[in-house]
Coordinates of C-alpha atoms in Angstrom, one line a residue:
M1 CA -5.9 -11.2 -1.1
E2 CA -3.3 -13.6 0.4
Q3 CA -3.8 -17.1 0.1
L4 CA -1.5 -18.4 3.5
Q5 CA -0.4 -21.6 3.3
Y6 CA -0.9 -24.2 7.1
E7 CA 0.1 -27.5 7.5
I8 CA -2.7 -29.2 10.2
G9 CA -1.2 -28.6 13.7
E10 CA -1.6 -25.7 15.8
T11 CA -0.2 -22.9 13.6
I12 CA -4.1 -22.8 11.3
K13 CA -5.5 -22.8 15.3
E14 CA -3.2 -20.2 16.8
E15 CA -4.0 -17.7 13.6
I16 CA -7.5 -18.8 13.8
I17 CA -7.5 -17.9 17.6
K18 CA -5.7 -14.4 17.3
Y19 CA -8.1 -14.2 15.2
I20 CA -11.4 -14.3 17.0
K21 CA -9.7 -12.4 20.0
E22 CA -9.1 -9.3 18.0
S23 CA -11.3 -6.6 18.4
I24 CA -9.9 -4.1 15.6
Y25 CA -10.8 -5.1 12.2
K26 CA -13.8 -6.7 11.3
Y27 CA -13.8 -9.2 8.2
A28 CA -14.5 -12.9 8.4
V29 CA -11.7 -15.8 7.4
M30 CA -11.7 -18.5 5.5
I31 CA -10.5 -22.5 4.9
D32 CA -9.8 -23.5 1.9
G33 CA -9.2 -27.1 0.8
K34 CA -10.2 -29.6 -2.1
W35 CA -13.2 -32.0 -1.4
G36 CA -12.7 -34.9 1.2
I37 CA -9.0 -33.6 2.8
G38 CA -10.6 -33.1 6.6
K39 CA -11.5 -30.2 6.6
S40 CA -14.6 -30.5 8.5
Y41 CA -13.0 -33.3 10.3
F42 CA -10.5 -30.7 11.4
V43 CA -12.7 -27.9 12.8
L44 CA -15.4 -30.0 14.7
N45 CA -12.4 -32.1 16.5
E46 CA -9.3 -29.8 16.5
L47 CA -9.9 -26.0 15.9
K48 CA -13.7 -26.4 17.5
T49 CA -12.1 -27.6 20.9
E50 CA -9.8 -25.2 21.0
I51 CA -11.9 -22.2 20.7
E52 CA -13.9 -23.7 23.4
N53 CA -10.6 -24.1 25.5
K54 CA -8.8 -21.1 24.7
C55 CA -12.0 -18.5 24.2
C56 CA -14.5 -19.7 27.1
D57 CA -16.3 -16.5 26.4
K58 CA -17.3 -17.7 22.9
R59 CA -20.7 -19.6 22.0
I60 CA -20.2 -21.6 18.2
I61 CA -22.4 -21.8 16.4
Y62 CA -21.8 -24.4 13.5
I63 CA -24.1 -24.7 10.1
S64 CA -23.7 -26.7 7.3
L65 CA -24.7 -24.6 4.1
Y66 CA -25.2 -28.0 2.0
G67 CA -28.3 -27.3 0.0
K68 CA -29.7 -24.4 1.6
K69 CA -32.0 -22.7 -0.9
N70 CA -32.0 -19.0 0.4
I71 CA -30.9 -16.9 3.6
E72 CA -34.6 -18.1 5.1
D73 CA -33.0 -21.7 5.5
V74 CA -29.6 -20.6 6.8
Q75 CA -31.4 -18.6 9.9
K76 CA -33.5 -21.4 10.6
S77 CA -30.7 -23.6 11.3
I78 CA -29.4 -20.8 13.4
Y79 CA -32.0 -20.6 15.3
Y80 CA -32.2 -24.2 15.6
E81 CA -28.7 -24.4 17.0
T82 CA -28.7 -21.8 19.6
M83 CA -32.2 -23.8 21.2
S84 CA -29.7 -26.5 21.1
T85 CA -27.0 -24.2 23.1
I86 CA -30.0 -23.0 25.3
N87 CA -30.8 -26.8 26.2
K88 CA -26.8 -27.6 26.5
A89 CA -27.1 -24.9 28.9
I90 CA -29.3 -25.2 31.0
N91 CA -28.4 -29.7 31.3
E92 CA -25.1 -27.9 32.2
G93 CA -26.3 -26.2 35.1
I94 CA -25.4 -23.6 33.2
S95 CA -27.6 -19.8 34.9
H96 CA -26.1 -16.9 34.1
L97 CA -27.5 -14.3 32.1
N98 CA -24.3 -13.4 29.9
V99 CA -24.8 -17.2 28.7
F100 CA -28.4 -16.2 27.0
K101 CA -28.0 -12.9 26.1
P102 CA -26.4 -13.6 22.7
I103 CA -28.3 -16.3 21.7
L104 CA -31.8 -14.6 22.3
S105 CA -30.2 -11.8 20.3
A106 CA -29.9 -14.2 17.2
I107 CA -32.9 -15.8 17.8
S108 CA -34.1 -12.5 17.3
F109 CA -31.0 -11.9 14.2
S110 CA -32.7 -15.0 12.6
G111 CA -36.3 -13.5 12.1
I112 CA -37.8 -17.1 12.7
N113 CA -40.9 -16.5 14.4
L114 CA -38.7 -14.3 17.2
K115 CA -42.8 -13.4 18.3
D116 CA -44.2 -16.6 18.2
C117 CA -41.5 -18.6 19.8
L118 CA -40.4 -15.9 22.4
E119 CA -42.8 -17.1 25.3
E120 CA -41.3 -20.3 24.5
T121 CA -37.8 -19.5 24.7
K122 CA -38.8 -17.2 28.4
K123 CA -39.6 -20.0 29.6
I124 CA -36.6 -22.2 28.7
I125 CA -34.3 -20.0 30.1
N126 CA -36.9 -19.3 33.5
G127 CA -36.7 -16.1 32.7
Y128 CA -33.5 -14.8 32.9
C129 CA -33.2 -12.5 30.0
S130 CA -34.8 -9.0 30.5
D131 CA -33.9 -8.0 27.1
P132 CA -34.2 -10.6 24.1
E133 CA -34.2 -7.5 21.7
E134 CA -30.5 -6.3 22.3
K135 CA -28.6 -7.8 19.7
D136 CA -24.9 -8.6 21.7
F137 CA -22.8 -10.7 19.4
S138 CA -19.8 -10.0 20.2
G139 CA -19.9 -13.4 22.0
F140 CA -20.4 -15.4 19.0
V141 CA -18.3 -17.4 16.8
F142 CA -20.2 -18.7 13.5
I143 CA -18.9 -21.8 11.2
F144 CA -20.7 -21.9 7.4
D145 CA -19.1 -25.0 6.5
D146 CA -20.0 -26.5 2.7
F147 CA -20.4 -22.6 1.4
E148 CA -19.6 -24.1 -2.2
R149 CA -22.6 -26.4 -1.8
C150 CA -24.9 -23.8 -0.5
A151 CA -27.6 -24.0 -3.1
F152 CA -28.6 -20.3 -3.4
D153 CA -26.3 -17.2 -5.0
L154 CA -23.3 -17.1 -3.0
T155 CA -23.2 -13.8 -3.1
E156 CA -26.1 -13.3 -1.2
M157 CA -24.7 -15.7 1.3
L158 CA -21.0 -13.4 1.5
G159 CA -23.5 -10.5 1.8
Y160 CA -25.0 -12.1 4.7
I161 CA -21.5 -12.6 6.6
N162 CA -20.6 -9.3 5.9
N163 CA -23.7 -8.2 7.4
L164 CA -22.6 -10.2 10.8
V165 CA -19.2 -9.3 11.2
E166 CA -19.2 -5.3 10.0
N167 CA -22.8 -4.5 11.3
C168 CA -23.0 -7.5 14.4
D169 CA -19.6 -7.6 15.9
T170 CA -19.2 -11.2 14.7
K171 CA -16.4 -13.9 14.4
V172 CA -17.2 -15.9 11.3
I173 CA -15.1 -18.7 10.0
V174 CA -16.3 -19.9 6.5
I175 CA -15.1 -23.8 5.1
A176 CA -14.6 -23.8 1.5
N177 CA -13.5 -25.6 -1.8
Q178 CA -12.8 -22.7 -4.3
S179 CA -12.4 -24.3 -6.8
E180 CA -15.7 -25.9 -7.2
I181 CA -17.6 -22.9 -6.9
K182 CA -19.2 -22.3 -9.7
Q183 CA -19.5 -19.2 -12.1
D184 CA -23.5 -20.5 -12.3
T185 CA -24.0 -20.3 -8.8
I186 CA -23.4 -16.5 -8.1
S187 CA -26.0 -14.1 -9.9
E188 CA -25.7 -10.9 -11.9
N189 CA -29.6 -9.9 -11.2
Q190 CA -29.8 -6.1 -10.6
E191 CA -32.1 -7.0 -8.1
L192 CA -30.1 -9.1 -6.3
K193 CA -27.1 -6.2 -7.0
Y194 CA -29.0 -3.9 -5.0
L195 CA -30.1 -6.0 -2.1
V196 CA -26.4 -6.7 -1.6
A197 CA -25.0 -3.2 -1.9
T198 CA -27.8 -2.2 0.8
L199 CA -26.9 -4.8 3.1
I200 CA -23.4 -3.0 3.0
N201 CA -23.7 0.2 2.5
K202 CA -27.0 1.3 4.6
N203 CA -26.3 4.9 4.4
C204 CA -25.8 5.4 0.5
D205 CA -27.1 5.3 -2.2
V206 CA -28.5 2.1 -3.5
E207 CA -27.1 2.7 -7.0
D208 CA -24.2 4.4 -6.4
A209 CA -23.2 1.6 -4.2
A210 CA -24.0 -0.9 -6.4
R211 CA -22.1 0.4 -9.1
N212 CA -18.9 1.0 -7.3
I213 CA -19.6 -2.7 -6.5
F214 CA -20.1 -4.4 -9.2
K215 CA -17.3 -2.7 -11.6
Y216 CA -15.3 -5.7 -10.2
K217 CA -15.6 -8.9 -12.5
T218 CA -18.4 -10.6 -10.3
S219 CA -19.8 -9.3 -7.6
Y220 CA -18.7 -12.4 -5.6
D221 CA -15.0 -11.1 -6.2
Y222 CA -16.0 -7.5 -4.4
I223 CA -18.1 -9.0 -1.6
K224 CA -15.2 -12.0 -1.0
E225 CA -12.4 -9.4 -0.6
K226 CA -14.2 -6.8 1.2
T227 CA -15.5 -10.0 3.9
I228 CA -12.9 -12.0 3.9
G229 CA -9.9 -10.9 5.3
E230 CA -7.7 -14.2 5.7
I231 CA -8.2 -17.8 3.6
F232 CA -5.9 -20.4 5.2
S233 CA -5.3 -23.2 2.5
Y234 CA -5.6 -26.8 4.4
K235 CA -3.4 -29.0 3.7
P236 CA -3.6 -32.1 6.1
N237 CA -1.8 -34.2 7.7
L238 CA -2.6 -37.5 6.6
E239 CA -0.7 -40.2 9.4
V240 CA -1.5 -37.7 12.3
I241 CA -5.4 -37.6 11.2
F242 CA -5.3 -41.6 9.8
E243 CA -3.7 -42.5 13.1
K244 CA -6.5 -40.9 15.5
M245 CA -9.1 -42.1 13.5
I246 CA -8.1 -45.5 13.6
S247 CA -8.1 -45.4 17.4
K248 CA -11.3 -43.8 17.4
Y249 CA -12.7 -46.1 15.0
A250 CA -10.8 -49.1 14.7
I251 CA -12.8 -52.7 16.9
N252 CA -9.7 -54.2 18.6
K253 CA -6.4 -53.8 20.5
E254 CA -4.7 -56.0 17.6
L255 CA -6.5 -54.3 14.5
V256 CA -5.5 -50.6 16.3
K257 CA -2.0 -52.4 16.2
E258 CA -2.1 -54.3 12.4
L259 CA -3.4 -50.6 11.1
D260 CA -0.9 -47.7 12.6
K261 CA 2.0 -50.3 11.5
R262 CA 0.7 -49.1 8.2
V263 CA -0.1 -45.8 8.3
A264 CA 2.9 -45.0 6.4
Y265 CA 2.0 -46.5 3.3
F266 CA -1.5 -45.8 3.3
V267 CA -0.5 -42.1 3.0
K268 CA 2.0 -42.6 0.3
E269 CA -0.6 -44.7 -1.8
M270 CA -2.9 -41.7 -1.9
K271 CA -0.5 -39.4 -2.4
E272 CA 0.8 -41.5 -5.3
E273 CA -2.9 -41.6 -6.8
E274 CA -3.0 -38.2 -5.8
H275 CA -6.5 -38.9 -4.2
L276 CA -5.7 -37.5 -0.5
N277 CA -9.1 -38.1 0.9
I278 CA -10.2 -38.8 4.6
R279 CA -14.0 -39.9 3.8
T280 CA -11.7 -42.6 1.3
F281 CA -10.2 -43.5 4.4
Q282 CA -13.2 -43.6 6.5
F283 CA -14.7 -46.1 4.1
F284 CA -11.6 -47.9 4.3
L285 CA -11.9 -48.4 8.0
Y286 CA -16.1 -49.2 8.2
K287 CA -15.1 -51.7 5.6
M288 CA -12.0 -53.3 7.2
C289 CA -13.9 -53.2 10.1
I290 CA -17.0 -55.6 9.3
F291 CA -14.5 -57.7 6.8
T292 CA -12.2 -58.9 10.1
E293 CA -15.8 -59.5 12.3
K294 CA -17.4 -61.1 9.4
I295 CA -14.0 -63.3 8.8
K296 CA -13.0 -64.4 12.2
S297 CA -17.2 -65.7 12.4
I298 CA -16.0 -68.1 9.6
I299 CA -13.0 -69.2 10.0
P300 CA -12.2 -68.2 13.9
N301 CA -8.8 -70.0 14.3
R302 CA -7.0 -68.8 11.0
Y303 CA -8.5 -65.3 10.3
K304 CA -5.8 -63.3 12.2
E305 CA -3.0 -63.5 9.6
F306 CA -5.4 -64.0 6.5
V307 CA -7.0 -60.5 7.2
Y308 CA -3.7 -58.6 9.0
E309 CA -1.2 -59.6 6.0
N310 CA -3.5 -58.6 3.3
V311 CA -4.3 -55.3 5.3
N312 CA -2.7 -53.7 1.9
L313 CA -4.6 -55.2 -0.4
F314 CA -7.8 -54.5 1.1
F315 CA -6.8 -50.7 1.3
K316 CA -5.9 -50.9 -2.4
F317 CA -9.2 -52.1 -3.1
C318 CA -11.2 -49.4 -1.4
L319 CA -9.3 -46.7 -2.3
K320 CA -9.8 -47.3 -6.2
F321 CA -13.1 -48.2 -6.0
K322 CA -13.4 -44.8 -4.8
M323 CA -11.9 -43.4 -7.1
G324 CA -14.2 -45.2 -9.5
K325 CA -11.1 -47.0 -11.3
T326 CA -12.1 -50.6 -10.0
S327 CA -12.5 -53.1 -12.9
N328 CA -11.6 -57.0 -13.3
D329 CA -8.0 -56.1 -13.8
D330 CA -7.5 -55.9 -10.7
L331 CA -7.9 -58.7 -9.8
I332 CA -4.5 -60.6 -8.8
M333 CA -4.0 -63.8 -11.8
N334 CA -7.9 -63.8 -10.9
N335 CA -6.9 -65.1 -7.5
K336 CA -9.6 -66.0 -4.6
L337 CA -8.5 -63.7 -2.3
S338 CA -9.1 -60.6 -4.8
I339 CA -12.0 -61.8 -5.6
L340 CA -13.0 -61.8 -2.4
I341 CA -12.1 -58.5 -1.0
K342 CA -13.6 -57.0 -4.6
N343 CA -17.1 -58.2 -4.1
F344 CA -17.1 -57.4 -0.4
I345 CA -16.1 -54.0 -0.6
E346 CA -18.2 -53.3 -3.9
K347 CA -21.1 -55.7 -3.3
S348 CA -20.7 -56.3 0.4
I349 CA -20.9 -59.5 -0.4
L350 CA -19.1 -62.4 1.5
N351 CA -19.6 -65.6 0.6
K352 CA -18.4 -68.3 3.2
E353 CA -17.6 -71.3 0.8
L354 CA -14.9 -68.4 -1.4
V355 CA -14.2 -67.5 2.0
E356 CA -12.9 -71.1 3.0
E357 CA -11.9 -71.4 -0.4
A358 CA -9.3 -67.9 -0.4
S359 CA -8.3 -68.7 3.1
Q360 CA -6.9 -71.8 1.4
E361 CA -5.5 -70.2 -1.4
F362 CA -3.4 -67.8 1.3
Y363 CA -1.7 -69.9 3.3
R364 CA -0.7 -72.1 0.7
F365 CA 0.7 -69.4 -0.7
K366 CA 2.0 -68.3 2.7
R367 CA 3.5 -71.8 2.9
K368 CA 5.4 -71.6 -0.4
N369 CA 6.6 -68.1 -0.4
E370 CA 8.1 -68.7 3.6
A371 CA 9.6 -71.6 2.2
Y372 CA 11.2 -69.9 -0.7
F373 CA 12.5 -67.0 2.1
I374 CA 14.1 -70.4 3.8
L375 CA 16.0 -71.4 0.9
E376 CA 17.3 -67.5 -0.2
I377 CA 19.0 -67.4 2.7
Y378 CA 20.4 -70.9 2.2
R379 CA 21.4 -70.3 -1.1
G380 CA 23.1 -67.5 0.4
W381 CA 24.9 -69.4 3.8
Y382 CA 28.1 -67.9 3.6
L383 CA 26.1 -64.8 4.7
S384 CA 25.3 -66.8 8.1
N385 CA 26.5 -68.1 10.4
D386 CA 26.3 -72.0 11.4
K387 CA 23.5 -71.7 14.1
E388 CA 21.9 -70.1 11.7
I389 CA 22.3 -72.5 9.1
K390 CA 21.3 -75.5 11.1
E391 CA 18.0 -74.1 11.9
V392 CA 17.4 -73.3 8.3
F393 CA 17.9 -76.3 6.8
K394 CA 15.6 -77.9 9.7
N395 CA 12.9 -75.6 8.2
L396 CA 13.8 -76.3 4.6
C397 CA 13.4 -80.3 4.8
D398 CA 10.3 -79.9 6.9
A399 CA 9.3 -77.0 4.0
I400 CA 10.4 -79.2 1.4
D401 CA 6.7 -80.4 -0.2
E402 CA 6.6 -76.4 -0.8
I403 CA 9.6 -76.3 -3.3
E404 CA 9.4 -76.7 -6.8
I405 CA 11.4 -80.1 -7.9
K406 CA 13.6 -77.9 -10.1
D407 CA 14.9 -75.8 -6.9
W408 CA 15.9 -79.0 -5.0
I409 CA 19.1 -79.1 -6.6
Y410 CA 20.4 -76.2 -5.0
I411 CA 19.5 -77.1 -1.8
I412 CA 20.8 -80.7 -2.0
I413 CA 24.5 -78.9 -3.7
N414 CA 24.3 -76.3 -1.0
T415 CA 24.2 -79.3 1.3
I416 CA 26.9 -80.9 0.2
R417 CA 28.6 -78.1 0.2
L418 CA 28.2 -77.4 4.1
V419 CA 28.6 -81.2 4.7
N420 CA 32.2 -80.3 3.5
I421 CA 33.0 -77.4 5.1
Q422 CA 31.2 -79.4 8.8
V423 CA 29.0 -76.8 9.6
L424 CA 26.0 -79.9 9.0
E425 CA 26.7 -83.9 8.9
E426 CA 26.2 -87.1 6.6
K427 CA 23.2 -87.7 8.5
D428 CA 21.3 -84.3 7.9
L429 CA 22.1 -85.5 4.0
K430 CA 20.8 -88.5 4.8
D431 CA 18.0 -87.3 6.5
L432 CA 16.9 -84.5 2.9
S433 CA 17.1 -87.8 1.5
V434 CA 14.2 -89.1 3.2
H435 CA 12.1 -86.1 2.8
I436 CA 13.1 -85.3 -1.1
E437 CA 11.9 -89.5 -1.4
K438 CA 8.6 -88.5 0.4
S439 CA 8.1 -85.4 -1.6
L440 CA 8.4 -87.2 -4.9
K441 CA 5.8 -90.2 -3.9
K442 CA 3.3 -87.4 -3.2
K443 CA 4.0 -85.8 -6.5
R444 CA 1.9 -86.0 -9.7
G445 CA 3.3 -87.4 -13.1
K446 CA 6.1 -89.6 -13.8
L447 CA 8.6 -90.2 -11.5
N448 CA 11.5 -91.0 -14.1
D449 CA 11.2 -87.6 -15.1
Y450 CA 12.0 -86.2 -12.3
I451 CA 14.4 -88.4 -11.4
E452 CA 16.1 -87.0 -14.6
S453 CA 15.4 -83.4 -13.8
L454 CA 17.4 -83.9 -10.9
K455 CA 20.3 -85.5 -12.1
V456 CA 20.6 -82.4 -13.9
G457 CA 22.0 -80.7 -10.9
K458 CA 25.5 -82.6 -11.2
F459 CA 26.7 -80.8 -13.7
L460 CA 26.3 -77.9 -12.3
L461 CA 29.1 -78.7 -9.9
D462 CA 33.0 -78.5 -10.6
K463 CA 34.8 -80.6 -8.1
Y464 CA 34.8 -83.9 -8.6
N465 CA 34.2 -85.3 -4.3
E466 CA 31.3 -82.8 -5.0
K467 CA 29.7 -84.7 -8.0
K468 CA 30.3 -87.7 -7.1
A469 CA 28.9 -86.9 -3.7
Y470 CA 25.6 -85.5 -5.7
D471 CA 25.2 -88.9 -7.7
D472 CA 25.4 -90.7 -4.3
F473 CA 22.9 -88.6 -2.9
L474 CA 20.4 -89.8 -5.5
I475 CA 21.1 -93.9 -5.7
P476 CA 18.5 -94.4 -2.8
I477 CA 16.0 -91.9 -4.0
I478 CA 16.2 -93.6 -7.2
K479 CA 15.9 -97.1 -5.7
S480 CA 13.4 -96.8 -4.2
I481 CA 11.3 -94.8 -6.9
D482 CA 11.9 -97.7 -8.8
E483 CA 10.8 -100.3 -6.0
K484 CA 7.8 -98.3 -5.9
K485 CA 7.4 -98.8 -9.9
G486 CA 8.3 -102.3 -9.4
E487 CA 5.6 -103.4 -7.2
S488 CA 2.6 -105.0 -9.0
T489 CA -0.1 -105.9 -6.3
S490 CA -3.2 -105.8 -7.9
L491 CA -4.4 -104.6 -5.2
D492 CA -2.6 -101.6 -5.3
G493 CA -2.9 -101.1 -8.7
Y494 CA -7.0 -100.3 -8.4
A495 CA -6.6 -98.3 -5.5
A496 CA -4.8 -95.9 -7.2
W497 CA -7.4 -96.0 -10.2
C498 CA -10.2 -95.8 -7.8
Q499 CA -8.8 -93.0 -5.8
A500 CA -8.7 -91.2 -9.7
V501 CA -12.2 -92.4 -10.3
K502 CA -12.9 -90.7 -6.6
G503 CA -11.5 -87.2 -7.4
K504 CA -8.1 -88.2 -5.4
N505 CA -6.7 -86.1 -8.8
N506 CA -3.7 -88.6 -8.0
A507 CA -1.6 -89.9 -10.2
L508 CA -2.3 -93.4 -11.7
Y509 CA 0.8 -95.8 -11.6
S510 CA -0.7 -99.5 -11.6
Y511 CA 0.5 -102.1 -13.4
D512 CA -2.3 -104.4 -13.0
M513 CA -5.9 -102.8 -13.1
K514 CA -8.7 -104.7 -12.4
V515 CA -10.5 -103.8 -15.5
K516 CA -13.9 -105.3 -14.6
D517 CA -13.9 -104.3 -11.4
L518 CA -13.6 -100.7 -12.1
I519 CA -16.2 -100.3 -14.8
D520 CA -18.4 -101.3 -12.4
V521 CA -17.3 -98.6 -10.0
I522 CA -18.0 -96.2 -12.8
I523 CA -21.1 -97.3 -13.8
K524 CA -22.9 -97.6 -10.5
D525 CA -21.2 -95.2 -8.2
A526 CA -19.3 -92.7 -9.6
T527 CA -20.0 -89.1 -10.3
S528 CA -19.5 -86.8 -13.7
Q529 CA -16.9 -85.4 -12.0
D530 CA -15.0 -88.4 -10.7
I531 CA -15.5 -89.5 -14.3
Q532 CA -14.1 -86.2 -15.5
N533 CA -11.6 -86.7 -13.1
L534 CA -10.2 -89.5 -14.5
R535 CA -10.4 -88.2 -18.0
D536 CA -8.4 -85.5 -17.5
L537 CA -5.4 -88.1 -16.0
I538 CA -5.5 -90.3 -18.7
H539 CA -5.2 -87.6 -21.2
Q540 CA -2.4 -85.8 -19.2
N541 CA -0.5 -89.3 -19.8
N542 CA -0.4 -89.6 -16.0
F543 CA 0.3 -93.3 -15.8
I544 CA 3.2 -95.8 -17.0
E545 CA 2.8 -97.9 -20.3
R546 CA 1.9 -101.1 -19.1
D547 CA -1.6 -99.5 -18.5
L548 CA -2.3 -98.2 -22.3
I549 CA -3.1 -101.9 -22.3
N550 CA -5.2 -101.4 -19.6
I551 CA -7.1 -97.8 -20.7
R552 CA -7.8 -100.0 -24.4
D553 CA -9.3 -102.4 -22.8
L554 CA -11.6 -100.0 -20.3
K555 CA -12.6 -98.2 -23.5
N556 CA -13.4 -100.8 -24.7
E557 CA -15.8 -102.8 -22.0
L558 CA -17.0 -99.0 -21.2
T559 CA -18.5 -99.0 -24.9
K560 CA -20.8 -102.0 -24.4
R561 CA -21.8 -101.2 -21.3
T562 CA -22.9 -97.2 -21.4
E563 CA -26.4 -97.9 -21.9
E564 CA -26.6 -99.4 -18.1
I565 CA -26.1 -95.4 -17.2
T566 CA -29.7 -94.1 -16.5
D567 CA -28.2 -90.4 -15.5
N568 CA -28.2 -88.5 -19.8
I569 CA -25.0 -86.1 -18.3
K570 CA -23.1 -89.0 -16.6
K571 CA -23.3 -91.2 -19.6
T572 CA -22.3 -88.3 -21.8
N573 CA -19.2 -88.2 -19.5
V574 CA -19.0 -91.5 -20.4
K575 CA -19.0 -91.2 -23.9
Y576 CA -16.1 -88.4 -24.0
L577 CA -14.1 -90.9 -21.7
T578 CA -14.3 -94.1 -24.3

């Protein structure tokens, strides 16, 4: 039997419509494909509609075989489905006899307490059916889904389908994943062989028929060859399916727009992982919609960028989770955002504090990335034009805090060159100097070290006039920093240390620390976290040399007064400090 390859689209629907309309060759057809690729979605959302539109005289009976334990279970499902069809027809105002003849025939064929339910059925259809025993099955299309998940022998089910198509003039579509059909679902029971032989060849000797049928490797192989006339190998167009699913399930227009832009990415990731699974994408959509609404409720003014710019990362975590590949190794540098998404996808946990932390981290990285994007344009200024570079320079000055000091060198160098070719002006150099000076004063660590690192930039220049301009640029910055270090007001010095104690984490540059006053703050007001901050800063040498004496005095005095502290944990931290 030839297995035909079809992409989702019009072709597979056209072939099925031809099969339904054809009346000479009696056989069933099968749509074959792996689990999760969207076979059922395609059948219920596209093929079913196509049949209803182009074969108006047909009634579709859709049955899932998942978990069915015997033929009787299948017959019950047929009965319930046909009764549902009757009710639907009545609700739609359909009262023509031909609607109900095939339905009652199916009820009769199903063998479900026909005698008991017939009177009720007659009441439902108001006496329109004159001959409920008439088995006119030409008006039916049976769709049996989840074929491989049938809980009884598949050979028996194929025999049942064969009887439908050969003896009852019924059209049958089987939805299956043949790669998952295991031999243990195919019985070689002798009694079952006779039953199958009887269903297929009613007028022949049972033993001869069984012997002829089962000369094949298995009875399943034989009956499949006899029953299934065509097998369509289903290959979904994921982009088309995803776009439809997004349109149907996404909660708002903005989310639809953001997801639509990324459909090609979703498909690419699934292909690379060899996981073309529609259910995984449904899971992603479900989680994404809930995540969006919850984040919106926590950070309503900042949620859009935070959610939409991380859709790809969210999808990756969903994909790995559904593939069973998640681990802590998936966390990107253990950042807050990855932890937040992983916890939500795997455990449906969304901690408000973590959302705040992750969003702050995200926007910090975003500002940094945007700053370096601008810097790359600025370093390649010779590829741009005057207007663009002037705008880039302005944005770069505003973003100077996000750029590392070692990269300021390239900003200074290129600004000098742009002034020389009259793209920028001298006042632009002064503006840059002001921004760098302000940013330096906010930095932690030794300012002298930062200045020394900036001086290195001069040696990257070849021309004398550019080297001189570089030196001239640094002079006012160095002077301002020296003045800052030369300030000796004890109030400022004391304030700097107290800020450190109070968890501000700023560097310490005081000359005259009031040791006694600071000890009072530590003993009476400071928390264990405050003391830990101060301890960290001292150990990192974030102070100037003249404060060495103050630090020594601080430790000596604290040693004498440690017992004044009543909290044992705080007391332990103070002992570590001394």
